[in-house]
Amino acid sequence: MTTTSSAPGKVYLFGEHAVVYGEPAVPCAIERRARVTVSERDDDRLRVSADALSIDGFTVEYGNASDDGPDVDVPTPLVEAATGYVDEAVAQARDAAGRPDAGFDVEIESEIPLGAGLGSSAAVAVAGIDAATRELGVKLDTREVADRAYRVEHEVQDGQASRADTFCSAMGGAVRVEGDDCTTLEAPDLPFVVGYDGTSHDTGELVSGVRALRDEFEFAADTVETVGDLVREGERALADGDVETLGRLMNFNHGLLSALGVSARTLDNMVWAARDGGAVGAKLTGAGGGGSIVALDDDGGSVTALSLTPDCEEAFRAELATEGVRVE
Ligand code: PMV
């Protein structure tokens, strides 16, 4: 048998980083999906291959479940990261199905670049757990898929992950995450524009940087709390469908993330290009350091402005993905 599941990527309307310290965040799923195809094998091995992850395609074959890593060369650190998420997702599926020795061929196709702040790892974890458990004849509740995918991120990112990315990818739409409290939100179809600089970041490293700043300076801890206040204000604007206010708050959020040291020249340049192109607001999305920005722009002038910006490799309109994880 073969089972394929897909799950969407996401942008943060507000609240990345602060969410790690218990403040609320509002990520929104976007119509760019990761698809994971799983076939059960006769033995207990794991073979992972991937195409179109904005890296060269790769195939890695693992030993049995008790081995602790790939047994062939892993071409790049990015591939290593991707296989780490798949490895942990398979471990969750084996656990959920009570089949510790189940072996799989796993194929990943993703429209979401890796490590770009668009939730590729969460989408791969969510779709991977869903496909592998279904392949073993077990149908998990979507919230359980989200919870197990969170444990995957937590494991791979050395204990530094919030539930935001994985919950959003599993449920779809706009969601609110505050600690362990995860809810779905009513949201209008916001006119998201994404700019991607072609680079990737290490989420764990960036989270550690903010943690160190927060430990060193009280005003950095205050900045994290201010992001929380901003998110609460943003939730009201979202409920009212007040795009103008959402944009102003996104600009403010970008400034606070910049103060916390997680922006980059490429991200700042893309944020300004989007604003110059007519966006009502723009901010970095995800861990920062490099990767992507998100803007709100009805007219699409910011797509053109971003396309003309040397720091921007790809600019596109992104629709809210109302559907989360699904079997294909
Ligand atoms: O860049 P991403 O997609 O890994 O997003 C990370 C978001 C953080 O808030 C920085 C970390 C987290 O787990 O919430």
Tab-separated table of C-alpha atoms and ligand atoms in Angstrom, residues 10 12 15-20 25 85 115-122 150 153 157 160-165 201-204 206-207 210 257 262 285-288 290, ligand 1:
chain	number	residue	atom	x	y	z
A	10	LYS	CA	2.570	29.080	7.380
A	12	TYR	CA	3.327	34.472	11.298
A	15	GLY	CA	4.213	36.693	17.735
A	16	GLU	CA	7.128	34.454	16.656
A	17	HIS	CA	9.901	34.132	19.245
A	18	ALA	CA	7.725	35.638	22.014
A	19	VAL	CA	5.540	32.513	21.734
A	20	VAL	CA	8.492	30.441	22.985
A	25	ALA	CA	1.147	34.124	18.589
A	85	TYR	CA	12.360	15.608	11.082
A	115	GLY	CA	14.481	26.815	6.915
A	116	ALA	CA	12.915	29.884	5.329
A	117	GLY	CA	10.431	30.767	8.069
A	118	LEU	CA	7.542	29.256	6.117
A	119	GLY	CA	7.050	26.190	8.288
A	120	SER	CA	8.505	23.498	6.029
A	121	SER	CA	9.733	21.323	8.892
A	122	ALA	CA	6.379	21.464	10.675
A	150	TYR	CA	5.214	19.300	18.120
A	153	GLU	CA	10.099	19.729	16.469
A	157	GLN	CA	15.285	21.684	17.881
A	160	GLN	CA	13.278	24.904	21.812
A	161	ALA	CA	9.971	24.888	19.970
A	162	SER	CA	6.485	26.238	20.497
A	163	ARG	CA	3.330	24.477	19.342
A	164	ALA	CA	2.599	27.285	16.860
A	165	ASP	CA	3.997	25.929	13.566
A	201	HIS	CA	18.238	29.838	8.958
A	202	ASP	CA	18.828	27.675	11.995
A	203	THR	CA	15.757	28.178	14.175
A	204	GLY	CA	17.389	26.700	17.304
A	206	LEU	CA	18.105	32.162	16.626
A	207	VAL	CA	15.886	31.117	19.541
A	210	VAL	CA	16.837	35.784	21.894
A	257	LEU	CA	11.907	41.517	16.286
A	262	VAL	CA	16.644	38.423	14.591
A	285	THR	CA	8.168	35.730	9.441
A	286	GLY	CA	9.466	32.803	11.469
A	287	ALA	CA	12.795	32.673	13.222
A	288	GLY	CA	14.433	35.430	11.093
A	290	GLY	CA	17.376	35.202	6.739
B	1	PMV	O1	11.363	29.878	11.163
B	1	PMV	P1	10.483	28.831	11.686
B	1	PMV	O2	9.419	28.402	10.733
B	1	PMV	O3	11.257	27.663	12.259
B	1	PMV	O4	9.647	29.478	12.895
B	1	PMV	C1	10.161	29.558	14.187
B	1	PMV	C2	9.219	30.279	15.122
B	1	PMV	C3	9.800	30.533	16.509
B	1	PMV	O5	8.814	31.227	17.266
B	1	PMV	C4	11.053	31.393	16.444
B	1	PMV	C5	10.156	29.230	17.225
B	1	PMV	C6	8.952	28.404	17.629
B	1	PMV	O6	9.109	27.186	17.781
B	1	PMV	O7	7.849	28.964	17.848
